[in-house]
mmCIF file of N, CA, C and O in Angstrom:
data_model
loop_
_atom_site.group_PDB
_atom_site.id
_atom_site.type_symbol
_atom_site.label_atom_id
_atom_site.label_comp_id
_atom_site.label_asym_id
_atom_site.label_seq_id
_atom_site.Cartn_x
_atom_site.Cartn_y
_atom_site.Cartn_z
ATOM 1 N N TYR A 8 -13.149 4.214 2.196
ATOM 2 C CA TYR A 8 -11.902 3.984 1.791
ATOM 3 C C TYR A 8 -10.863 2.837 1.726
ATOM 4 O O TYR A 8 -10.499 1.889 2.666
ATOM 5 N N THR A 9 -10.187 3.367 0.763
ATOM 6 C CA THR A 9 -8.822 1.973 0.729
ATOM 7 C C THR A 9 -7.812 2.993 0.021
ATOM 8 O O THR A 9 -7.263 4.414 0.850
ATOM 9 N N GLY A 10 -7.228 2.521 -0.751
ATOM 10 C CA GLY A 10 -5.853 2.496 -1.320
ATOM 11 C C GLY A 10 -4.497 1.917 -1.359
ATOM 12 O O GLY A 10 -4.638 1.130 -1.683
ATOM 13 N N ALA A 11 -3.253 2.641 -1.762
ATOM 14 C CA ALA A 11 -2.616 2.273 -3.033
ATOM 15 C C ALA A 11 -0.836 2.403 -2.204
ATOM 16 O O ALA A 11 -0.897 3.940 -1.521
ATOM 17 N N THR A 12 -0.418 1.293 -1.657
ATOM 18 C CA THR A 12 0.696 1.740 -1.158
ATOM 19 C C THR A 12 2.036 0.526 -2.073
ATOM 20 O O THR A 12 1.760 -0.092 -2.375
ATOM 21 N N ILE A 13 3.603 1.473 -2.150
ATOM 22 C CA ILE A 13 4.359 1.159 -2.465
ATOM 23 C C ILE A 13 5.847 0.846 -0.808
ATOM 24 O O ILE A 13 5.257 1.580 -0.225
ATOM 25 N N HIS A 14 6.065 -1.038 -1.021
ATOM 26 C CA HIS A 14 6.649 -0.732 0.219
ATOM 27 C C HIS A 14 7.867 -1.530 -0.137
ATOM 28 O O HIS A 14 7.891 -2.322 -1.695
ATOM 29 N N TRP A 15 9.189 -1.373 0.053
ATOM 30 C CA TRP A 15 10.136 -2.299 0.025
ATOM 31 C C TRP A 15 9.909 -3.603 0.765
ATOM 32 O O TRP A 15 9.809 -3.512 1.255
ATOM 33 N N MET A 16 10.492 -4.979 -1.160
ATOM 34 C CA MET A 16 10.353 -6.189 0.386
ATOM 35 C C MET A 16 11.399 -6.783 0.960
ATOM 36 O O MET A 16 13.055 -5.936 0.849
ATOM 37 N N ASN A 17 10.632 -8.134 2.271
ATOM 38 C CA ASN A 17 12.127 -8.754 2.762
ATOM 39 C C ASN A 17 10.794 -9.768 2.375
ATOM 40 O O ASN A 17 10.163 -9.935 1.762
ATOM 41 N N GLU A 18 11.123 -10.328 3.484
ATOM 42 C CA GLU A 18 11.314 -12.178 4.111
ATOM 43 C C GLU A 18 9.805 -12.415 4.435
ATOM 44 O O GLU A 18 9.545 -13.336 4.065
ATOM 45 N N LEU A 19 9.419 -11.073 4.535
ATOM 46 C CA LEU A 19 7.588 -11.509 5.278
ATOM 47 C C LEU A 19 6.876 -10.590 4.180
ATOM 48 O O LEU A 19 7.211 -9.678 3.708
ATOM 49 N N VAL A 20 5.805 -11.056 4.123
ATOM 50 C CA VAL A 20 4.203 -10.582 3.058
ATOM 51 C C VAL A 20 4.783 -8.434 3.517
ATOM 52 O O VAL A 20 3.881 -8.817 4.969
ATOM 53 N N ASP A 21 3.893 -8.278 3.086
ATOM 54 C CA ASP A 21 2.906 -6.467 2.999
ATOM 55 C C ASP A 21 4.262 -6.313 4.512
ATOM 56 O O ASP A 21 3.221 -5.906 5.207
ATOM 57 N N ASP A 22 5.258 -6.789 3.897
ATOM 58 C CA ASP A 22 5.804 -6.210 5.871
ATOM 59 C C ASP A 22 6.789 -5.128 5.173
ATOM 60 O O ASP A 22 7.913 -4.485 6.077
ATOM 61 N N GLY A 23 7.380 -4.773 4.991
ATOM 62 C CA GLY A 23 8.413 -3.902 4.361
ATOM 63 C C GLY A 23 8.659 -2.052 4.540
ATOM 64 O O GLY A 23 6.922 -2.049 4.380
ATOM 65 N N SER A 24 8.953 -1.393 4.859
ATOM 66 C CA SER A 24 9.015 -0.844 5.267
ATOM 67 C C SER A 24 8.325 0.214 4.055
ATOM 68 O O SER A 24 9.110 0.419 2.412
ATOM 69 N N ILE A 25 7.416 1.155 4.103
ATOM 70 C CA ILE A 25 6.322 2.276 3.090
ATOM 71 C C ILE A 25 7.303 2.957 2.117
ATOM 72 O O ILE A 25 8.023 4.112 3.109
ATOM 73 N N ILE A 26 7.240 3.533 1.175
ATOM 74 C CA ILE A 26 8.134 4.378 0.539
ATOM 75 C C ILE A 26 6.810 5.656 1.257
ATOM 76 O O ILE A 26 7.204 6.580 1.516
ATOM 77 N N ASP A 27 5.685 5.220 -0.088
ATOM 78 C CA ASP A 27 4.586 6.156 0.156
ATOM 79 C C ASP A 27 2.766 5.496 -0.565
ATOM 80 O O ASP A 27 2.599 4.002 -0.806
ATOM 81 N N ARG A 28 2.959 6.268 -0.226
ATOM 82 C CA ARG A 28 1.165 5.903 0.447
ATOM 83 C C ARG A 28 -0.887 7.099 -0.664
ATOM 84 O O ARG A 28 0.438 7.679 -0.370
ATOM 85 N N LYS A 29 -1.279 6.667 -1.284
ATOM 86 C CA LYS A 29 -1.984 7.549 -1.672
ATOM 87 C C LYS A 29 -3.261 6.851 -1.021
ATOM 88 O O LYS A 29 -3.979 5.185 -1.372
ATOM 89 N N LYS A 30 -4.282 7.010 -0.237
ATOM 90 C CA LYS A 30 -5.431 6.958 0.051
ATOM 91 C C LYS A 30 -6.457 7.225 -0.996
ATOM 92 O O LYS A 30 -6.404 7.882 -1.718
ATOM 93 N N ILE A 31 -7.977 6.129 -1.186
ATOM 94 C CA ILE A 31 -8.417 6.100 -2.028
ATOM 95 C C ILE A 31 -10.020 6.157 -1.867
ATOM 96 O O ILE A 31 -10.172 5.249 -0.813
ATOM 97 N N GLU A 32 -10.105 7.212 -1.917
ATOM 98 C CA GLU A 32 -11.871 7.220 -1.367
ATOM 99 C C GLU A 32 -12.907 6.792 -2.210
ATOM 100 O O GLU A 32 -12.398 6.041 -3.617
ATOM 101 N N ILE A 33 -13.266 5.529 -1.926
ATOM 102 C CA ILE A 33 -14.550 4.283 -2.174
ATOM 103 C C ILE A 33 -15.868 5.018 -2.382
ATOM 104 O O ILE A 33 -17.024 5.210 -0.994
ATOM 105 N N MET A 34 -16.275 4.906 -3.852
ATOM 106 C CA MET A 34 -17.453 6.124 -4.000
ATOM 107 C C MET A 34 -18.425 4.617 -4.867
ATOM 108 O O MET A 34 -18.412 4.215 -4.645
ATOM 109 N N ALA A 35 -19.732 5.377 -4.019
ATOM 110 C CA ALA A 35 -21.378 4.137 -3.957
ATOM 111 C C ALA A 35 -21.259 3.911 -5.539
ATOM 112 O O ALA A 35 -21.506 2.378 -5.426
ATOM 113 N N ASN A 36 -19.919 4.163 -5.994
ATOM 114 C CA ASN A 36 -21.126 3.658 -7.753
ATOM 115 C C ASN A 36 -19.828 2.904 -7.669
ATOM 116 O O ASN A 36 -19.568 2.658 -9.321
ATOM 117 N N ASP A 37 -18.518 3.514 -7.477
ATOM 118 C CA ASP A 37 -17.578 1.832 -7.329
ATOM 119 C C ASP A 37 -18.240 0.854 -7.146
ATOM 120 O O ASP A 37 -19.113 -0.166 -7.052
ATOM 121 N N THR A 38 -17.494 -0.780 -8.777
ATOM 122 C CA THR A 38 -17.704 -1.082 -8.882
ATOM 123 C C THR A 38 -15.959 -2.433 -8.415
ATOM 124 O O THR A 38 -14.817 -1.789 -8.473
ATOM 125 N N GLY A 39 -16.007 -3.225 -8.589
ATOM 126 C CA GLY A 39 -14.895 -4.131 -8.388
ATOM 127 C C GLY A 39 -13.389 -3.967 -9.367
ATOM 128 O O GLY A 39 -12.750 -3.182 -9.012
ATOM 129 N N LEU A 40 -13.885 -3.789 -10.469
ATOM 130 C CA LEU A 40 -13.187 -3.267 -11.172
ATOM 131 C C LEU A 40 -12.942 -1.127 -11.342
ATOM 132 O O LEU A 40 -11.254 -1.424 -11.989
ATOM 133 N N SER A 41 -13.027 -0.893 -10.755
ATOM 134 C CA SER A 41 -13.418 0.932 -10.920
ATOM 135 C C SER A 41 -12.560 1.566 -9.959
ATOM 136 O O SER A 41 -11.175 1.394 -10.039
ATOM 137 N N LEU A 42 -12.635 0.199 -9.611
ATOM 138 C CA LEU A 42 -11.537 -0.068 -7.453
ATOM 139 C C LEU A 42 -10.246 -0.362 -7.898
ATOM 140 O O LEU A 42 -9.153 0.284 -7.476
ATOM 141 N N PHE A 43 -10.141 -1.395 -9.124
ATOM 142 C CA PHE A 43 -8.910 -2.060 -9.529
ATOM 143 C C PHE A 43 -8.498 -1.101 -10.256
ATOM 144 O O PHE A 43 -6.877 -0.468 -10.692
ATOM 145 N N ASN A 44 -9.270 -0.019 -11.641
ATOM 146 C CA ASN A 44 -8.001 0.921 -12.130
ATOM 147 C C ASN A 44 -7.746 2.159 -11.043
ATOM 148 O O ASN A 44 -6.413 2.089 -11.389
ATOM 149 N N LYS A 45 -8.594 1.954 -10.537
ATOM 150 C CA LYS A 45 -8.522 3.950 -9.117
ATOM 151 C C LYS A 45 -6.578 3.212 -8.792
ATOM 152 O O LYS A 45 -5.721 3.623 -8.655
ATOM 153 N N ILE A 46 -6.399 1.474 -8.492
ATOM 154 C CA ILE A 46 -5.647 1.970 -7.465
ATOM 155 C C ILE A 46 -4.631 1.289 -8.428
ATOM 156 O O ILE A 46 -3.102 1.862 -8.378
ATOM 157 N N ASN A 47 -4.381 0.595 -9.263
ATOM 158 C CA ASN A 47 -3.733 0.786 -10.112
ATOM 159 C C ASN A 47 -3.344 2.300 -10.856
ATOM 160 O O ASN A 47 -1.529 2.492 -11.093
ATOM 161 N N ASP A 48 -3.611 2.581 -11.381
ATOM 162 C CA ASP A 48 -3.488 4.554 -10.979
ATOM 163 C C ASP A 48 -2.983 5.043 -11.123
ATOM 164 O O ASP A 48 -1.892 5.728 -11.324
ATOM 165 N N GLU A 49 -3.105 5.485 -9.538
ATOM 166 C CA GLU A 49 -2.672 6.022 -7.990
ATOM 167 C C GLU A 49 -0.930 5.131 -7.824
ATOM 168 O O GLU A 49 0.016 5.681 -7.382
ATOM 169 N N LEU A 50 -1.181 3.311 -8.145
ATOM 170 C CA LEU A 50 0.429 2.801 -8.275
ATOM 171 C C LEU A 50 0.474 3.162 -9.102
ATOM 172 O O LEU A 50 2.437 3.320 -9.104
ATOM 173 N N TYR A 51 0.683 3.152 -10.261
ATOM 174 C CA TYR A 51 1.802 3.771 -11.598
ATOM 175 C C TYR A 51 2.308 5.001 -10.923
ATOM 176 O O TYR A 51 3.424 6.119 -11.371
ATOM 177 N N ASN A 52 1.405 6.619 -10.435
ATOM 178 C CA ASN A 52 1.808 7.330 -10.411
ATOM 179 C C ASN A 52 2.731 7.513 -9.488
ATOM 180 O O ASN A 52 3.342 7.786 -8.965
ATOM 181 N N LEU A 53 2.007 6.578 -7.930
ATOM 182 C CA LEU A 53 3.640 5.873 -6.910
ATOM 183 C C LEU A 53 4.593 6.441 -7.509
ATOM 184 O O LEU A 53 6.028 6.520 -7.302
ATOM 185 N N ILE A 54 5.078 4.886 -8.306
ATOM 186 C CA ILE A 54 6.014 4.405 -8.812
ATOM 187 C C ILE A 54 6.696 6.006 -9.871
ATOM 188 O O ILE A 54 7.825 5.788 -9.651
ATOM 189 N N VAL A 55 6.082 5.597 -10.784
ATOM 190 C CA VAL A 55 6.787 7.138 -11.375
ATOM 191 C C VAL A 55 7.842 8.501 -9.987
ATOM 192 O O VAL A 55 8.748 8.891 -10.528
ATOM 193 N N LYS A 56 7.119 8.793 -9.846
ATOM 194 C CA LYS A 56 7.169 9.650 -8.290
ATOM 195 C C LYS A 56 8.430 9.579 -8.287
ATOM 196 O O LYS A 56 9.293 10.574 -8.009
ATOM 197 N N HIS A 57 8.472 8.104 -7.364
ATOM 198 C CA HIS A 57 9.890 6.979 -6.515
ATOM 199 C C HIS A 57 10.545 6.868 -7.292
ATOM 200 O O HIS A 57 11.866 6.539 -6.863
ATOM 201 N N PHE A 58 10.702 6.561 -9.257
ATOM 202 C CA PHE A 58 11.238 5.355 -9.484
ATOM 203 C C PHE A 58 12.793 6.380 -9.337
ATOM 204 O O PHE A 58 13.934 4.649 -9.218
ATOM 205 N N LYS A 59 13.316 7.388 -9.905
ATOM 206 C CA LYS A 59 14.430 7.586 -9.662
ATOM 207 C C LYS A 59 14.990 7.494 -8.673
ATOM 208 O O LYS A 59 16.735 7.012 -8.470
ATOM 209 N N LYS A 60 14.844 8.459 -7.143
ATOM 210 C CA LYS A 60 14.372 8.142 -5.663
ATOM 211 C C LYS A 60 15.468 6.791 -5.342
ATOM 212 O O LYS A 60 16.560 6.986 -4.928
ATOM 213 N N VAL A 61 14.356 5.903 -6.321
ATOM 214 C CA VAL A 61 14.150 4.566 -5.051
ATOM 215 C C VAL A 61 15.588 3.853 -6.376
ATOM 216 O O VAL A 61 16.592 3.041 -5.775
ATOM 217 N N LEU A 62 15.847 4.095 -7.291
ATOM 218 C CA LEU A 62 16.822 3.222 -8.324
ATOM 219 C C LEU A 62 18.232 4.158 -7.675
ATOM 220 O O LEU A 62 19.915 3.869 -7.185
ATOM 221 N N SER A 63 18.303 5.271 -7.132
ATOM 222 C CA SER A 63 19.607 5.660 -6.798
ATOM 223 C C SER A 63 19.972 5.637 -4.998
ATOM 224 O O SER A 63 20.789 6.244 -4.961
ATOM 225 N N GLY A 64 18.641 4.779 -4.443
ATOM 226 C CA GLY A 64 19.228 4.838 -3.121
ATOM 227 C C GLY A 64 18.914 6.097 -2.454
ATOM 228 O O GLY A 64 19.287 5.444 -0.888
ATOM 229 N N ARG A 65 17.398 7.106 -2.242
ATOM 230 C CA ARG A 65 17.763 7.763 -1.710
ATOM 231 C C ARG A 65 16.693 7.952 -1.211
ATOM 232 O O ARG A 65 16.212 8.998 -0.987
ATOM 233 N N VAL A 66 15.919 6.471 -1.184
ATOM 234 C CA VAL A 66 14.516 6.046 -0.495
ATOM 235 C C VAL A 66 14.696 5.284 0.433
ATOM 236 O O VAL A 66 15.258 4.100 0.382
ATOM 237 N N ILE A 67 14.638 5.060 1.676
ATOM 238 C CA ILE A 67 15.175 4.501 2.907
ATOM 239 C C ILE A 67 13.572 4.141 3.052
ATOM 240 O O ILE A 67 13.446 2.970 3.421
ATOM 241 N N GLY A 68 11.953 4.830 3.462
ATOM 242 C CA GLY A 68 11.385 4.287 3.530
ATOM 243 C C GLY A 68 10.525 4.749 5.197
ATOM 244 O O GLY A 68 12.084 4.543 5.101
ATOM 245 N N LYS A 69 9.726 4.276 6.009
ATOM 246 C CA LYS A 69 9.221 4.489 7.026
ATOM 247 C C LYS A 69 8.720 2.577 7.390
ATOM 248 O O LYS A 69 8.029 2.846 6.605
ATOM 249 N N PRO A 70 9.080 3.028 8.280
ATOM 250 C CA PRO A 70 8.504 1.145 8.935
ATOM 251 C C PRO A 70 7.432 1.308 9.340
ATOM 252 O O PRO A 70 6.935 2.379 9.710
ATOM 253 N N GLN A 71 6.499 0.849 8.812
ATOM 254 C CA GLN A 71 5.684 0.286 9.156
ATOM 255 C C GLN A 71 4.115 0.182 10.967
ATOM 256 O O GLN A 71 5.503 -0.392 11.046
ATOM 257 N N SER A 72 3.875 0.839 10.956
ATOM 258 C CA SER A 72 3.489 1.210 12.748
ATOM 259 C C SER A 72 3.032 -0.860 12.328
ATOM 260 O O SER A 72 2.127 -0.904 12.005
ATOM 261 N N GLU A 73 2.449 0.021 14.151
ATOM 262 C CA GLU A 73 2.174 -1.412 14.745
ATOM 263 C C GLU A 73 0.867 -1.092 14.384
ATOM 264 O O GLU A 73 0.441 -2.063 14.001
ATOM 265 N N PHE A 74 0.132 -0.785 14.095
ATOM 266 C CA PHE A 74 -1.265 -0.613 14.464
ATOM 267 C C PHE A 74 -1.371 -0.891 12.900
ATOM 268 O O PHE A 74 -2.624 -1.754 12.620
ATOM 269 N N ASP A 75 -0.897 -0.366 12.178
ATOM 270 C CA ASP A 75 -1.401 -0.618 10.256
ATOM 271 C C ASP A 75 -1.350 -2.654 10.249
ATOM 272 O O ASP A 75 -1.882 -3.211 10.109
ATOM 273 N N LEU A 76 0.727 -3.329 10.716
ATOM 274 C CA LEU A 76 -0.137 -4.740 10.836
ATOM 275 C C LEU A 76 -0.774 -4.638 11.589
ATOM 276 O O LEU A 76 -1.503 -6.768 11.085
ATOM 277 N N LYS A 77 -0.796 -5.357 12.937
ATOM 278 C CA LYS A 77 -1.819 -5.609 14.063
ATOM 279 C C LYS A 77 -3.669 -5.441 13.467
ATOM 280 O O LYS A 77 -3.645 -6.797 13.174
ATOM 281 N N ASN A 78 -3.920 -4.303 12.541
ATOM 282 C CA ASN A 78 -4.686 -4.259 12.138
ATOM 283 C C ASN A 78 -4.835 -5.686 10.616
ATOM 284 O O ASN A 78 -6.072 -5.995 10.807
ATOM 285 N N LYS A 79 -4.294 -5.420 9.850
ATOM 286 C CA LYS A 79 -4.519 -6.092 8.525
ATOM 287 C C LYS A 79 -4.150 -7.846 8.768
ATOM 288 O O LYS A 79 -5.046 -8.384 8.346
ATOM 289 N N TYR A 80 -3.042 -7.591 10.305
ATOM 290 C CA TYR A 80 -3.448 -9.466 9.864
ATOM 291 C C TYR A 80 -4.214 -9.816 11.063
ATOM 292 O O TYR A 80 -4.890 -11.158 11.462
ATOM 293 N N GLN A 81 -4.943 -9.419 11.531
ATOM 294 C CA GLN A 81 -5.609 -9.546 12.571
ATOM 295 C C GLN A 81 -6.940 -10.593 11.863
ATOM 296 O O GLN A 81 -7.486 -10.528 12.734
ATOM 297 N N LYS A 82 -7.998 -9.277 11.014
ATOM 298 C CA LYS A 82 -8.411 -9.676 10.139
ATOM 299 C C LYS A 82 -8.063 -10.623 9.823
ATOM 300 O O LYS A 82 -9.308 -11.703 9.199
ATOM 301 N N LYS A 83 -7.078 -10.545 8.915
ATOM 302 C CA LYS A 83 -7.319 -11.774 8.241
ATOM 303 C C LYS A 83 -6.898 -13.061 9.311
ATOM 304 O O LYS A 83 -7.230 -14.486 8.902
ATOM 305 N N LYS A 84 -6.722 -13.328 10.601
ATOM 306 C CA LYS A 84 -6.279 -14.007 11.198
ATOM 307 C C LYS A 84 -7.948 -14.417 11.453
ATOM 308 O O LYS A 84 -8.295 -15.508 11.597
ATOM 309 N N GLU A 85 -8.781 -13.364 11.395
ATOM 310 C CA GLU A 85 -10.711 -14.027 12.427
ATOM 311 C C GLU A 85 -11.176 -14.604 11.071
ATOM 312 O O GLU A 85 -11.657 -15.372 11.043
ATOM 313 N N GLN A 86 -10.332 -14.401 10.243
ATOM 314 C CA GLN A 86 -11.623 -15.023 8.604
ATOM 315 C C GLN A 86 -11.390 -16.196 8.484
ATOM 316 O O GLN A 86 -12.167 -17.322 8.528
ATOM 317 N N PHE A 87 -10.218 -16.507 9.566
ATOM 318 C CA PHE A 87 -10.006 -18.305 9.437
ATOM 319 C C PHE A 87 -10.585 -19.372 10.922
ATOM 320 O O PHE A 87 -10.368 -20.388 10.539
ATOM 321 N N GLN A 88 -11.483 -17.656 11.241
ATOM 322 C CA GLN A 88 -11.778 -19.108 12.419
ATOM 323 C C GLN A 88 -13.499 -19.099 13.223
ATOM 324 O O GLN A 88 -14.016 -18.148 12.262
#
């Protein structure tokens, strides 16, 4: 699986509170381009779904869990060791 996530921006990379996310299944016949298109389609849908609420200030977001951050940055760190 992969996914599409929209989140608030802050001073850190990929650290802002999550507004919404969508899990996307990777199929055996997917290519880099097909995954790019799937992810962008889902991002578009998420933005359309939440756009008015974000502008009106009615969306706070959910803080990213420790698992999300640890898993994400541990993988990046290990790539360079």
